[in-house]
Short mmCIF file of C-alpha atoms in Angstrom, two decimals:
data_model
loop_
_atom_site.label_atom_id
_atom_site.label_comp_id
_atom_site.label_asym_id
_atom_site.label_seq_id
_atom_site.Cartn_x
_atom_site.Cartn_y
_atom_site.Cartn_z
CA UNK O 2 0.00 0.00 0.00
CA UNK O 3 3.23 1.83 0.90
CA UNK O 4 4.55 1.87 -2.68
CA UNK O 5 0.95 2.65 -4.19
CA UNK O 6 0.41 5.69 -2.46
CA UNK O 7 1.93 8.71 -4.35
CA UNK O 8 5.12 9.76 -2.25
CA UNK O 9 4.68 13.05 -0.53
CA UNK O 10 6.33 16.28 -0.92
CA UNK O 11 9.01 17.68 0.82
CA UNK O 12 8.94 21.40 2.05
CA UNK O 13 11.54 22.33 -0.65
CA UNK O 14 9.57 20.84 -3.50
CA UNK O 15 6.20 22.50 -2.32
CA UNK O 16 7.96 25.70 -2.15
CA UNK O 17 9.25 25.22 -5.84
CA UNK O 18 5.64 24.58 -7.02
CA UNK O 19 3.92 27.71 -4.92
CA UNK O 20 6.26 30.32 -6.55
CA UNK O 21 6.27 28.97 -9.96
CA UNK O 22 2.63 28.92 -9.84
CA UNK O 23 2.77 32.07 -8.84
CA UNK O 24 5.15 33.27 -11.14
CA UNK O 25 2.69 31.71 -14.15
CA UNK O 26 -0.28 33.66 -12.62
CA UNK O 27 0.94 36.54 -12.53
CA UNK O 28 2.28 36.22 -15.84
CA UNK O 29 -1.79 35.97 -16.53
CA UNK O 30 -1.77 32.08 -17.63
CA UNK O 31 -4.77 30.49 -15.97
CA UNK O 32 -4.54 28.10 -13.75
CA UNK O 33 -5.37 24.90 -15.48
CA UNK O 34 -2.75 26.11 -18.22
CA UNK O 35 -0.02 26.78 -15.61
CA UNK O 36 -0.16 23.43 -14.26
CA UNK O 37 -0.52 21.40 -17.42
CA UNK O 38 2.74 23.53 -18.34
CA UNK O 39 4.60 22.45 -14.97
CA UNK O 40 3.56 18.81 -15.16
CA UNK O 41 5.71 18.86 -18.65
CA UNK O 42 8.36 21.08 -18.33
CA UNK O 43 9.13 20.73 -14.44
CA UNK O 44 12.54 19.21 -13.20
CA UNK O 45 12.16 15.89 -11.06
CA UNK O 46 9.75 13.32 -10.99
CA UNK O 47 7.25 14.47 -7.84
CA UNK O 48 6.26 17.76 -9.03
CA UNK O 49 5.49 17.51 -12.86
CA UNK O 50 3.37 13.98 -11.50
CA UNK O 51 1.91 16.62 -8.63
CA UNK O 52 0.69 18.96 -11.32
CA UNK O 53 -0.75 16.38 -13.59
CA UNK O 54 -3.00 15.15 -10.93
CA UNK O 55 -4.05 18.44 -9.87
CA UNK O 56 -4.51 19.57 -12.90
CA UNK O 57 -7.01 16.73 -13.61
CA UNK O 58 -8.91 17.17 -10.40
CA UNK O 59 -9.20 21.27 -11.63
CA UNK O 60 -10.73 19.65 -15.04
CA UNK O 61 -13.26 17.57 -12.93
CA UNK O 62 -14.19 20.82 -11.06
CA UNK O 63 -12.50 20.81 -7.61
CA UNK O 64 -10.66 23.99 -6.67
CA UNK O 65 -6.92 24.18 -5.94
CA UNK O 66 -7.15 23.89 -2.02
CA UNK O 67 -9.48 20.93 -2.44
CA UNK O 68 -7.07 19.43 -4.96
CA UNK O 69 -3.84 19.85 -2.55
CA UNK O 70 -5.93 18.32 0.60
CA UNK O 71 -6.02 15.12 -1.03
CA UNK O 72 -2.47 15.10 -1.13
CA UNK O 73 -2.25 15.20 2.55
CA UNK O 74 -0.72 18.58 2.64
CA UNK O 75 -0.36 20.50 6.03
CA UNK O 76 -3.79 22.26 7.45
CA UNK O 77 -1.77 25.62 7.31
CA UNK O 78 -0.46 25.46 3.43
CA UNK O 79 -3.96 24.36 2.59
CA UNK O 80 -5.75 27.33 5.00
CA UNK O 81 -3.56 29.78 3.13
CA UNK O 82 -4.46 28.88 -0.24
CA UNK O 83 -8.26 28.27 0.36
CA UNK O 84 -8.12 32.07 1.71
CA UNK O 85 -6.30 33.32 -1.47
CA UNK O 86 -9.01 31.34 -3.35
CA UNK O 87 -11.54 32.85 -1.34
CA UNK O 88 -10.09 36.80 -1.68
CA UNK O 89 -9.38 36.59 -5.01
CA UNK O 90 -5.33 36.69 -4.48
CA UNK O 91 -4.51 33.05 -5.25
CA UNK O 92 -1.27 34.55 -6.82
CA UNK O 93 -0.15 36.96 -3.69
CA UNK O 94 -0.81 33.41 -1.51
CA UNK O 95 1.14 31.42 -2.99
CA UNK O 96 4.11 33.57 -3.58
CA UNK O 97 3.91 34.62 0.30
CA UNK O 98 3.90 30.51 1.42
CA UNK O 99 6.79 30.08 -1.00
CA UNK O 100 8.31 32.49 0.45
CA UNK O 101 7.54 30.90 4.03
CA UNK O 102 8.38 27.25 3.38
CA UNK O 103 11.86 28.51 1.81
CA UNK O 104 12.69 30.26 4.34
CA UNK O 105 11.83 27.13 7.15
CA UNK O 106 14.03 24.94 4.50
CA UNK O 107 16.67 27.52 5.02
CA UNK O 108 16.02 27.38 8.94
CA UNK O 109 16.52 23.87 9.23
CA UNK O 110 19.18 23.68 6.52
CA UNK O 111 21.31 25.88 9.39
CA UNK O 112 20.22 24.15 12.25
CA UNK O 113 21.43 20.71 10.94
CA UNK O 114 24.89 22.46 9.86
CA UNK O 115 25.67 23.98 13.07
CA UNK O 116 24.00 20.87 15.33
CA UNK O 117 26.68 18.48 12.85
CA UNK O 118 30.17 19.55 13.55
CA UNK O 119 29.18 18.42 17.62
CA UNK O 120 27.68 15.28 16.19
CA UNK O 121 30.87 14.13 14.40
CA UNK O 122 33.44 15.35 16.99
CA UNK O 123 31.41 13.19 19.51
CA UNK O 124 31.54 10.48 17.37
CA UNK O 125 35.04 10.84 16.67
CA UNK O 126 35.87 11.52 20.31
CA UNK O 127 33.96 8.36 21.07
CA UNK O 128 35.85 6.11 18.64
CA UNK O 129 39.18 7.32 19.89
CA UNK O 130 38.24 5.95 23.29
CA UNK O 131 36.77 2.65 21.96
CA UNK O 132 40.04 2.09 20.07
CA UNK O 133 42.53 3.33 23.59
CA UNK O 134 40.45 0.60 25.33
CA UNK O 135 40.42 -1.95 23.00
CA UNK O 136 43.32 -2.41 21.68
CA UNK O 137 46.02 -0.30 23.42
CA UNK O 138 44.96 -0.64 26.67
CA UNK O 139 45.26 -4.71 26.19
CA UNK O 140 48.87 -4.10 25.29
CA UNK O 141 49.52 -1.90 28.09
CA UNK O 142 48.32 -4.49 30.78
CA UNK O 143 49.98 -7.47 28.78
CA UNK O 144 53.36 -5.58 29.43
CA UNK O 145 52.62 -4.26 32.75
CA UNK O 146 51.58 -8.39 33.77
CA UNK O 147 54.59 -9.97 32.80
CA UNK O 148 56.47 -7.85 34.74
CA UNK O 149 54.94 -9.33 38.02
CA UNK O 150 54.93 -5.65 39.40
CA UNK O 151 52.44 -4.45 41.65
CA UNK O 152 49.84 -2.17 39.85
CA UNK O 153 48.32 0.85 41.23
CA UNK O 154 44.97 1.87 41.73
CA UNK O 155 44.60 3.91 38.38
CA UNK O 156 46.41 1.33 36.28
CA UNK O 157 43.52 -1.79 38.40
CA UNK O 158 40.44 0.58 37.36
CA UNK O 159 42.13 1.27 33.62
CA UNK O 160 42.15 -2.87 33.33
CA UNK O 161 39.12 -3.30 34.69
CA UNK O 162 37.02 -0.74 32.65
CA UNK O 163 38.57 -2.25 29.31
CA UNK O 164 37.73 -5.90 30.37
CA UNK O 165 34.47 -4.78 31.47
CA UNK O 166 34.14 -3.16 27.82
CA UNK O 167 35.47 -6.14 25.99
CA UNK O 168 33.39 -8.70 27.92
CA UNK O 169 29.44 -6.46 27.58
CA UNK O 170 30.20 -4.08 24.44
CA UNK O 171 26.63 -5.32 23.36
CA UNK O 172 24.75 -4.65 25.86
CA UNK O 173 26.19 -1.40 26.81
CA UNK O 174 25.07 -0.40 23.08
CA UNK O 175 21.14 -1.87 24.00
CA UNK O 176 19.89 0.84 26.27
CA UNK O 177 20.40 3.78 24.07
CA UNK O 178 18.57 1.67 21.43
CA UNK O 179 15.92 0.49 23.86
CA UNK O 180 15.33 4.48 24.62
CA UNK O 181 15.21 5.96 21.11
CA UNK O 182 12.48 2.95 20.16
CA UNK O 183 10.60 3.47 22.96
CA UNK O 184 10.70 7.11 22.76
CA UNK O 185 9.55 6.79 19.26
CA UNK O 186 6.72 4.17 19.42
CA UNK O 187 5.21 6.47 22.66
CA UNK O 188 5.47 9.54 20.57
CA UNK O 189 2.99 7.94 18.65
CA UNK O 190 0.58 7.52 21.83
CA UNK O 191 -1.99 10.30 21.81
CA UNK O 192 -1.74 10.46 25.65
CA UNK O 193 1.88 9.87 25.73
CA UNK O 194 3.12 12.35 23.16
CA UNK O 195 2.76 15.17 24.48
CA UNK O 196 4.37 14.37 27.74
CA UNK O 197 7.29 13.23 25.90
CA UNK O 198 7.76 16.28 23.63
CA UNK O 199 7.42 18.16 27.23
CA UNK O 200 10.29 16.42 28.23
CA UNK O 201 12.38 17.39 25.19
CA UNK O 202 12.28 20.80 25.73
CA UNK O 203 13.46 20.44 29.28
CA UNK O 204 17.10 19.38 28.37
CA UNK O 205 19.43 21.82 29.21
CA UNK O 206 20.52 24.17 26.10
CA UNK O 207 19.08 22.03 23.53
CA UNK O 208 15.43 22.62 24.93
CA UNK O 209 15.75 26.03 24.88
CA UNK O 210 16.94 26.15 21.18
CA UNK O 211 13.58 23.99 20.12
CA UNK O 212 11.65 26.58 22.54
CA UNK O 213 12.52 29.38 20.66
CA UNK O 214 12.66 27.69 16.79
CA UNK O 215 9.06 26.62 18.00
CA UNK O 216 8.20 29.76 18.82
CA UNK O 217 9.01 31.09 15.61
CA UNK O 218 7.23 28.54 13.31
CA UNK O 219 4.05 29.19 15.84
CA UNK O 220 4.38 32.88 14.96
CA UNK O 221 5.26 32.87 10.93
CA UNK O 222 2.33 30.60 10.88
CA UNK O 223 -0.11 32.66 12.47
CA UNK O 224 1.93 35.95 10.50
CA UNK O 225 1.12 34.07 7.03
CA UNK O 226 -2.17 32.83 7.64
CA UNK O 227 -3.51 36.05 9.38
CA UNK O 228 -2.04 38.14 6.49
CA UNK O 229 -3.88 36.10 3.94
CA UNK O 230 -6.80 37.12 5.15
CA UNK O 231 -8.16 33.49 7.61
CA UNK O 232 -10.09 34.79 10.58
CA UNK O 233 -7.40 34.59 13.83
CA UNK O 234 -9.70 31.54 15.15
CA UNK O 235 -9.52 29.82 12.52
CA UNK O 236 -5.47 30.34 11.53
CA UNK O 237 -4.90 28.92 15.41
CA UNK O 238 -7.11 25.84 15.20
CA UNK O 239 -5.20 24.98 12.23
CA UNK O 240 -1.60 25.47 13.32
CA UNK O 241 -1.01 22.44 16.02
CA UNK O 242 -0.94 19.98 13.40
CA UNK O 243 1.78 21.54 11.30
CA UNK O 244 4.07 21.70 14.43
CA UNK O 245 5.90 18.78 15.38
CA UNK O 246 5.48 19.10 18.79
CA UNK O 247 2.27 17.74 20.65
CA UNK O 248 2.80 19.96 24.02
CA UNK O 249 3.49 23.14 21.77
CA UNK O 250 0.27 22.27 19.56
CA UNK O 251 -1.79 21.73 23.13
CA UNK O 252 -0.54 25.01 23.79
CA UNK O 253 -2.01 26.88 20.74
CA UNK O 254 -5.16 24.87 21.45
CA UNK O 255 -5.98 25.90 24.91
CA UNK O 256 -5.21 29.44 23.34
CA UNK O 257 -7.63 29.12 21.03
CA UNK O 258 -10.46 28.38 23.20
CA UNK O 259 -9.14 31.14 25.06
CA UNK O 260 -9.84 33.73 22.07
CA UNK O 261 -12.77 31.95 20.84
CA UNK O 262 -14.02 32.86 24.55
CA UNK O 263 -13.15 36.19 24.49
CA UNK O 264 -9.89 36.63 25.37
CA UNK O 265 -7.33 39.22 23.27
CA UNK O 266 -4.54 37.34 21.80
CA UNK O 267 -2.21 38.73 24.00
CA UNK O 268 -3.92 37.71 27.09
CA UNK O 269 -4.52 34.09 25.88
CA UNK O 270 -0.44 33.74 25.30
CA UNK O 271 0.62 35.26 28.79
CA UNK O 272 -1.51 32.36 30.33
CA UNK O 273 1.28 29.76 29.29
CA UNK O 274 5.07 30.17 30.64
CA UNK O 275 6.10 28.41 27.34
CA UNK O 276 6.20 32.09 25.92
CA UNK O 277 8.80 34.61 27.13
CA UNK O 278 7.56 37.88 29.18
CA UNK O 279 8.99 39.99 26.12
CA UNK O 280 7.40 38.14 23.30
CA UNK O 281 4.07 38.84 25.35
CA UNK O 282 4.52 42.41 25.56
CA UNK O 283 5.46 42.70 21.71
CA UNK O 284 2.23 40.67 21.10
CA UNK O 285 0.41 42.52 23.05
CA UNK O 286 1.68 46.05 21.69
CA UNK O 287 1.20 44.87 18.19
CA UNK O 288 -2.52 43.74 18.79
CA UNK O 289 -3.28 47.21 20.61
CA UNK O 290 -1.79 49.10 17.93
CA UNK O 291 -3.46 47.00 14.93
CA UNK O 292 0.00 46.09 13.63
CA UNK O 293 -0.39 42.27 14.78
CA UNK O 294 0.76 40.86 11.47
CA UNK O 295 4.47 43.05 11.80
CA UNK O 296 4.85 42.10 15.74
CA UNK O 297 4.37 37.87 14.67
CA UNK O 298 6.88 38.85 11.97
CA UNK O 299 9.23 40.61 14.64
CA UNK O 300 9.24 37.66 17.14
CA UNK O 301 9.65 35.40 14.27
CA UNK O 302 12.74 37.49 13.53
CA UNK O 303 13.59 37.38 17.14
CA UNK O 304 13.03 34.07 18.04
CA UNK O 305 15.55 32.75 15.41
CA UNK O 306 18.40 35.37 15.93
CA UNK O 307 17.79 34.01 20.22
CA UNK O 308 18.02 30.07 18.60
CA UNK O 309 20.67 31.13 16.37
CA UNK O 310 23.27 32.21 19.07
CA UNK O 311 22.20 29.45 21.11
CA UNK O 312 23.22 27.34 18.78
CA UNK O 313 26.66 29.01 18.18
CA UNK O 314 26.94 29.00 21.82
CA UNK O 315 26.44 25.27 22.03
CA UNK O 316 28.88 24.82 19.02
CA UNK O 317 31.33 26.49 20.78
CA UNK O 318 31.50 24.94 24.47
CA UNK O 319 30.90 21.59 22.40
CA UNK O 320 35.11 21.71 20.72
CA UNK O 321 36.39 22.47 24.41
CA UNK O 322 34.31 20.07 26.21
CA UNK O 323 34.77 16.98 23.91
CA UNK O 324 38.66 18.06 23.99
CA UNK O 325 38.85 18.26 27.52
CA UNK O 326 37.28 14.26 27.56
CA UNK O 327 40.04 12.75 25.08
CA UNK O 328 42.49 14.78 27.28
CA UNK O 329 41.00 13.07 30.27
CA UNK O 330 40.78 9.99 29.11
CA UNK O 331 44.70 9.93 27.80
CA UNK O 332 45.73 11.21 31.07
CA UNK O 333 44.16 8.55 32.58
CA UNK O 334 46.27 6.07 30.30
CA UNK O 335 49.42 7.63 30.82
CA UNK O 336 49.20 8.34 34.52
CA UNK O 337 47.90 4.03 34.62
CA UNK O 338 51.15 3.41 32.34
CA UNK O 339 53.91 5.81 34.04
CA UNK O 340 53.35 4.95 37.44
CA UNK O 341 53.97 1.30 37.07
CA UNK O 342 57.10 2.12 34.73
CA UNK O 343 58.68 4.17 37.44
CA UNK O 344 57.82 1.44 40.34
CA UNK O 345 59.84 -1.15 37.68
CA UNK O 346 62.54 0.98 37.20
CA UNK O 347 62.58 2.23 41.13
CA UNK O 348 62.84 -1.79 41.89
CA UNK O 349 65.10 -2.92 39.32
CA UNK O 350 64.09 -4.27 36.03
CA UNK O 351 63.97 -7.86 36.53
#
């Protein structure tokens, strides 16, 4: 069923299709003709197949929001369409979620570039240490035994940690497997999920960088659908399902029934400590002045400059602390290596 079902698109490639849509509107080709146009002169395989099939669903008479919610397509990107439909500025919508989705694509580009560089220096930091303990730590002890010299205490814990990691190297590698299946298969659990994704944001550094790139993609959603012209209830019912976090979706629920209850936008945000004091107050001058669509756009902005130099922040302590483990971890080896040495040379070679 898997293979049957038409593979969906990735943020990139639905950005590529909004603005050259656009483009082809505004150039005053009609719809039908624009995407009958993509689906044979498009590069790749998912997005000239994408505009054949809308394209015959526009034939049969469905419009182009109805045509993209068949393919599955986030509530949001759908919303903001259906409203350009709906205003007569199907061009000006899909130019400004191009211009959205390209600019998350770039977001997340950056924020798997700069979250890398600690990935592989970990990894390299921890493959040093599996090779020390493996294989010259071994040699070390083989020397050190045959010498029938007393060993110290550094040099007995240095043996006994390698043993102990030559002996149950496969089940010291289970847990962290064990936890990242679990964690996945009770993300899945409608009660569980959102507990979990609490959790994630509660680890030190890291959570705070998801706080604040969730913050943003809470408040260019609500910036893009607002502008387009979807009433404010219905742009925050529609945004916890294209955030990929269950507590932070909960969140914009509960403030939707707050709103839909009577409560000013502003209000409904400062009930949650999720949000900083500071983002509340520029919410909350914004929606006073009538200039809520450039105060969502100026926490957006804010948000990711705050996740930004977290993120060069964590970079940067990552190189010194990882450098300060291997240098740890050889001291360890020499200081379990000299100490003997000098005892066998203090007592005589035999």
């Amino acid at each position: 069923r898997r293979l049957r079902r038409p593979a969906r698109m990735s943020r990139a490639e639905l950005a590529d299709f909004c603005l050259q849509v656009e483009q082809l509107l505004a150039a005053g080709i009609p719809l039908t003709e624009a995407l009958h146009d993509l689906g044979a002169s498009a590069e790749g395989t998912r997005l000239p197949a994408l505009c054949r099939r809308l394209g015959e669903r526009l034939v049969a008479g469905q419009s182009l929001s109805q045509a993209l919610a068949e393919e599955k397509l986030a509530p949001d990107c759908i919303g903001v369409i259906h409203a350009g439909e709906y205003s007569g500025r199907l061009a000006d919508s899909l130019r400004r979620l191009g211009n959205s989705l390209q600019q998350s694509e770039a977001q997340a580009r950056t924020t798997k570039k700069l979250l890398l560089q600690p990935l592989l220096a970990g990894l390299m930091v921890l493959a040093a240490g599996l090779f020390l303990m493996f294989y010259l730590v071994p040699q070390i002890r083989n020397f050190l035994t045959d010498s029938s010299q007393s060993l110290p205490l550094a040099s007995t814990l240095l043996f006994a940690t390698a043993d102990f990691l030559q002996h149950h190297w496969p089940w010291l590698g289970l847990p962290p497997v064990v936890l990242l299946v679990s964690a996945s298969g009770l993300r899945r659990h409608p009660a569980l999920a959102p507990e979990i994704d609490r959790l994630s944001l509660l680890i030190p550094l890291i959570g705070q960088i998801r706080r604040r790139l969730l913050t943003a993609r809470l408040a260019e959603l609500l910036a893009l659908l607002y502008s387009s012209g979807i009433p404010l209830l219905e742009a925050l019912r529609s945004i916890p399902a294209a955030i990929d976090n269950r507590f932070a979706g909960n969140i914009v629920g509960q403030i939707a029934d707050d709103v839909e209850q009577g409560s000013a936008l502003a209000e409904a945000f400062s009930r949650h400590d999720f949000f900083p004091p500071l983002l509340i107050r520029i919410l909350h001058a914004g929606e006073r002045s009538g200039t809520l669509e450039q105060a969502l756009e100026h926490i957006v902005r804010r948000c990711e400059r705050e996740a930004g130099d977290a993120m060069a922040t964590l970079q940067s302590l990552t190189g010194p602390a990882l450098t300060l483990l291997i240098g740890l971890l050889l001291g360890w080896i020499m200081l379990a290596t000299i100490q003997p040495l000098y005892g066998m040379i203090d007592g005589g070679i035999p």
